mmCIF file of C-alpha atoms in Angstrom:
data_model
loop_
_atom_site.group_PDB
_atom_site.id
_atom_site.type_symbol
_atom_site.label_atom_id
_atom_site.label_comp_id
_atom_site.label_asym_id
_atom_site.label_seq_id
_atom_site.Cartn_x
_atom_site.Cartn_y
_atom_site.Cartn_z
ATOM 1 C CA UNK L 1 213.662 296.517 235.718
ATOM 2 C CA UNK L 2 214.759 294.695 238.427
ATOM 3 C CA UNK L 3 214.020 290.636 238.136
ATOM 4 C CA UNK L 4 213.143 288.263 241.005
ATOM 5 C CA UNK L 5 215.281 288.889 244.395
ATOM 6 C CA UNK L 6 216.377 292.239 243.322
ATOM 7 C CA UNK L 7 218.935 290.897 241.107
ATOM 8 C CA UNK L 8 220.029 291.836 237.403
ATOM 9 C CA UNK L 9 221.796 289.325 234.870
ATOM 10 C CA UNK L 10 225.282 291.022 233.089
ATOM 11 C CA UNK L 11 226.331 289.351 230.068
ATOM 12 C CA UNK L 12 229.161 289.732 228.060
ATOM 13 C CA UNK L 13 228.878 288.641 224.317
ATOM 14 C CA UNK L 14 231.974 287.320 223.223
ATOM 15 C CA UNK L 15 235.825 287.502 224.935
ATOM 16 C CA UNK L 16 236.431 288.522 228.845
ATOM 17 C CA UNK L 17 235.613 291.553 230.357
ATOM 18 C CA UNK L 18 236.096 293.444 233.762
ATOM 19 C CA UNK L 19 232.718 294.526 235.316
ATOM 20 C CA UNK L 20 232.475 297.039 237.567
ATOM 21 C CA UNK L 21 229.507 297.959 238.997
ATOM 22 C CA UNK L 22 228.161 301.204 241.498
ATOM 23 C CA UNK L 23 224.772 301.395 242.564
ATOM 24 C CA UNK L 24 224.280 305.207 242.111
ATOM 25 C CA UNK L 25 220.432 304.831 243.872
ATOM 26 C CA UNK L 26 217.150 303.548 242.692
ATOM 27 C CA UNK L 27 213.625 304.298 241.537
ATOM 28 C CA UNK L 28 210.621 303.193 243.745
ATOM 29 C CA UNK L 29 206.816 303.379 242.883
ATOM 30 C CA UNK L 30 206.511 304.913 246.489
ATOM 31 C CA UNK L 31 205.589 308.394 246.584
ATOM 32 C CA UNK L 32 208.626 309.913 248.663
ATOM 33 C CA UNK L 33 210.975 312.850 248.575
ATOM 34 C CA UNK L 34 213.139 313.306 245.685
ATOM 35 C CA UNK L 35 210.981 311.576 243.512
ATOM 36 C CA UNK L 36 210.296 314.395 241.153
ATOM 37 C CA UNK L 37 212.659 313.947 237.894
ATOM 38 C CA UNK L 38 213.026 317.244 235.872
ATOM 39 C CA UNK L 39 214.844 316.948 232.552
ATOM 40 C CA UNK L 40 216.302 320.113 231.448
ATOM 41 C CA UNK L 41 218.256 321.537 228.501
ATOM 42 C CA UNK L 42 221.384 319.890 228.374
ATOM 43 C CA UNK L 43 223.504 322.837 229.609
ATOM 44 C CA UNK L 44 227.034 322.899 230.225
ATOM 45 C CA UNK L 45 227.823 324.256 233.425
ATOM 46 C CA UNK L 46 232.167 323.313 233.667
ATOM 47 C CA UNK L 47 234.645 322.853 231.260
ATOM 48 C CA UNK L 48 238.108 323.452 232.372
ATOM 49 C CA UNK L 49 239.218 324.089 228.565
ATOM 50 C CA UNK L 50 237.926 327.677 228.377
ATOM 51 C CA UNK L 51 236.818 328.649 232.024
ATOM 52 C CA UNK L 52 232.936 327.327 231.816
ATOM 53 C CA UNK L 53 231.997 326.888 235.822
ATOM 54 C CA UNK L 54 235.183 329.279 237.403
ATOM 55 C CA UNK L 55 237.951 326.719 236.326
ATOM 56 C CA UNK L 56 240.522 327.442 233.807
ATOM 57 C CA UNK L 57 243.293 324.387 234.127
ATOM 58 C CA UNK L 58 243.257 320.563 234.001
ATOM 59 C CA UNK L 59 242.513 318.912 236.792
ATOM 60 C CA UNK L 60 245.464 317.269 238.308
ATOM 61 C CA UNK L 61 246.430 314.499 239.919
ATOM 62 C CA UNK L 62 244.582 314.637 243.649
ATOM 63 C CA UNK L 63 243.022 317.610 243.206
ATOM 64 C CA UNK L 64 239.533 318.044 244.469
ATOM 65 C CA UNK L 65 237.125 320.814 242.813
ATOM 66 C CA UNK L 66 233.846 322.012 244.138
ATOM 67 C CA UNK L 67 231.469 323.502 241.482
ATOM 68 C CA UNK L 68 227.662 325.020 242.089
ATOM 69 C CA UNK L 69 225.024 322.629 240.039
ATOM 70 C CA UNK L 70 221.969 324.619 242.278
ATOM 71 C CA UNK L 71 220.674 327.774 240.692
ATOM 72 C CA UNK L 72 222.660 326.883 237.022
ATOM 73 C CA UNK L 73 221.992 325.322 233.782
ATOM 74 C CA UNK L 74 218.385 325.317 234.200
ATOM 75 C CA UNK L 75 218.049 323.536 238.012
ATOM 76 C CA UNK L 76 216.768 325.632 240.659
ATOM 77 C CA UNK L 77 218.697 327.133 243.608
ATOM 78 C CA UNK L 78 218.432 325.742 246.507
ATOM 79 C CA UNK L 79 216.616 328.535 248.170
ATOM 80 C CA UNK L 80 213.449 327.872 245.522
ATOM 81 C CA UNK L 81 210.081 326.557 246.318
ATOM 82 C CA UNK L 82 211.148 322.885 245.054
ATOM 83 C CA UNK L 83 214.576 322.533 245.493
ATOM 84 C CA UNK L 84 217.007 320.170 243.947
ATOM 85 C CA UNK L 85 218.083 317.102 245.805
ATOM 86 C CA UNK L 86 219.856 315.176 243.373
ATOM 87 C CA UNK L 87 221.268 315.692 239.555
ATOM 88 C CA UNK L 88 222.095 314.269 236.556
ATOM 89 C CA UNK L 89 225.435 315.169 234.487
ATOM 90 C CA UNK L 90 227.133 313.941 232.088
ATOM 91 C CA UNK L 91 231.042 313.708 232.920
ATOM 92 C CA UNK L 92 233.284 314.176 229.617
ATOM 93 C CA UNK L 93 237.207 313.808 230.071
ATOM 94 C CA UNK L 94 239.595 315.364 227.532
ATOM 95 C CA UNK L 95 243.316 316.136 226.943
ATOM 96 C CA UNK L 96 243.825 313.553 229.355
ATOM 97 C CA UNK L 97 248.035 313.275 230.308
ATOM 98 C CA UNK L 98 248.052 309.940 233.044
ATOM 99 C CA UNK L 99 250.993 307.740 233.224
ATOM 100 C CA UNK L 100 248.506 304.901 233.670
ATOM 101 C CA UNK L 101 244.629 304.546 234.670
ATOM 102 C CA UNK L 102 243.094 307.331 236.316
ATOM 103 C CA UNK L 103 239.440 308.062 237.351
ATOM 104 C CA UNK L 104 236.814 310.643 238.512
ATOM 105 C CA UNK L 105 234.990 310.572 241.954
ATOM 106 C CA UNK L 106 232.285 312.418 242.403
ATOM 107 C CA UNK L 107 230.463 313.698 245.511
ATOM 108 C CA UNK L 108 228.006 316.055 247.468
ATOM 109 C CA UNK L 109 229.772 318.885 248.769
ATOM 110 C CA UNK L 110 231.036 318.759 252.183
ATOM 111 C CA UNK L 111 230.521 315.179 252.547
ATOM 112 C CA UNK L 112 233.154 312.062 252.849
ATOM 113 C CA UNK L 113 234.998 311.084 249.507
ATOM 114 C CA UNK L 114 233.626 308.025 248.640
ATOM 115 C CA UNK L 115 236.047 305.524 247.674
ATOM 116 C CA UNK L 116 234.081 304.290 244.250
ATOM 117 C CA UNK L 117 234.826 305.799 240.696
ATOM 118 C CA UNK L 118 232.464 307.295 238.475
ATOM 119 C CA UNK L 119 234.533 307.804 235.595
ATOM 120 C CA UNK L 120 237.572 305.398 234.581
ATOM 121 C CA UNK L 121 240.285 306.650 231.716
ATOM 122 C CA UNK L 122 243.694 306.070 230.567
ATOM 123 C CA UNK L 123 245.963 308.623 228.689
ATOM 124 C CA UNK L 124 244.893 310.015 225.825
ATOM 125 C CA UNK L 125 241.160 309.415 225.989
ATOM 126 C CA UNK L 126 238.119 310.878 225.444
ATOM 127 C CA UNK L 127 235.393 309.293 227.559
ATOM 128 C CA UNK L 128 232.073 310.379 229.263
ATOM 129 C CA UNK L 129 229.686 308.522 231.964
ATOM 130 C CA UNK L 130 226.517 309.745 233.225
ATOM 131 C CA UNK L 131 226.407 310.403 237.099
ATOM 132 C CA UNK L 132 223.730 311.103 239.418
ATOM 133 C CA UNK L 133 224.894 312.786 242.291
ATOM 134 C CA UNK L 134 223.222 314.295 245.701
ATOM 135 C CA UNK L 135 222.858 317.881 246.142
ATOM 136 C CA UNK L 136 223.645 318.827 249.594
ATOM 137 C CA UNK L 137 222.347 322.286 251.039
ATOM 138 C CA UNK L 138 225.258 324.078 249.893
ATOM 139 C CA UNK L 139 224.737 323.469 246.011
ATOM 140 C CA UNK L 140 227.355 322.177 245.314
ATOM 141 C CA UNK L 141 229.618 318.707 244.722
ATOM 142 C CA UNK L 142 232.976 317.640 243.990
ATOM 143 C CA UNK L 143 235.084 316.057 242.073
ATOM 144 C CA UNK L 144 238.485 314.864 242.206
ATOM 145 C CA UNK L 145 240.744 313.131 239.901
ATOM 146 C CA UNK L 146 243.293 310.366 241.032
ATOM 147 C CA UNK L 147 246.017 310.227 238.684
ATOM 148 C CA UNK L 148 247.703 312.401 235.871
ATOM 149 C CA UNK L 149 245.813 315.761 234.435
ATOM 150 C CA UNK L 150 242.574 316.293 232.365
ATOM 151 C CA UNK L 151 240.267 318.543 231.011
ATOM 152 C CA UNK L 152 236.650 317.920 232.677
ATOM 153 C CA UNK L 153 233.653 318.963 231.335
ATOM 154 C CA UNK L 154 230.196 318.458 233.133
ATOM 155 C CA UNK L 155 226.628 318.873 231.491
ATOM 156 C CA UNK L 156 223.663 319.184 233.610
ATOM 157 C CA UNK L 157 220.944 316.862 232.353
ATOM 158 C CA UNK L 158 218.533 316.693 234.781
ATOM 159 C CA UNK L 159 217.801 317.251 238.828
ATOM 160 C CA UNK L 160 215.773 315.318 240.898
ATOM 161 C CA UNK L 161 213.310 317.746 243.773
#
């Protein structure tokens, strides 16, 4: 929860630490749009290792992907009585080859890049975060890597409607 004056306490229990921090949205006890939350079946909907989603090679450096997440892995299409308008993957990074620090943005289809990361890596890692992204009337988002190569692989957790 949220304390008094919207703010939250980090802590850090011993050493220094970088924090960075991305407010991906909120929850409200409103009743509003998008405020149905549908777990599903983890399913695995891209993973550039074996072709999983269309994609059969590492992402590389710059390179900007769009895959469907509407109508797959157990969230409805967007022509459906309730469909989705946000949802929930987890973001895996493999095989990565980077001379130094890259990262994962993620993003509603057809929309402006943001500039904020959702998954940071280095070569040689494995890593996964947890993303919630919008789901724009196409189905579909993107994601593009900054530096280096990598495997991604992106499970569908849940959709918001």
């Amino acid at each position: 929860p949220v304390g008094v004056g919207g703010k939250v306490t980090f802590a850090n229990a011993n050493g220094s630490a970088d924090l960075l921090i991305d407010v991906n949205g909120y929850f409200t006890n409103a009743s509003a749009s998008g405020a149905l939350n549908m777990g599903v079946t983890p399913a695995r909907i891209l993973d550039t290792r074996n072709g999983t989603g269309g994609f059969t090679t590492k992402l590389g450096a710059g390179a900007v992907i769009a895959i469907t997440v509407a109508g797959v892995g157990g969230v409805p299409a967007m022509g459906s009585a309730t469909p989705p308008s946000a949802v929930v993957i987890n973001v895996t990074v493999t095989n990565v080859s980077a001379s130094g620090a890259s990262w994962l943005t993620i993003w509603p289809d057809q929309t402006t890049k943001p500039t904020a990361s959702d998954l940071n890596f280095v070569n040689g890692q494995t890593v996964a975060n947890l993303v919630v992204v919008q789901v724009p009337s196409t189905g579909k988002i993107e994601i593009s890597n900054a530096n280096g190569a990598t495997d991604v692989i992106v499970d569908v957790v849940a959709w918001f409607g």
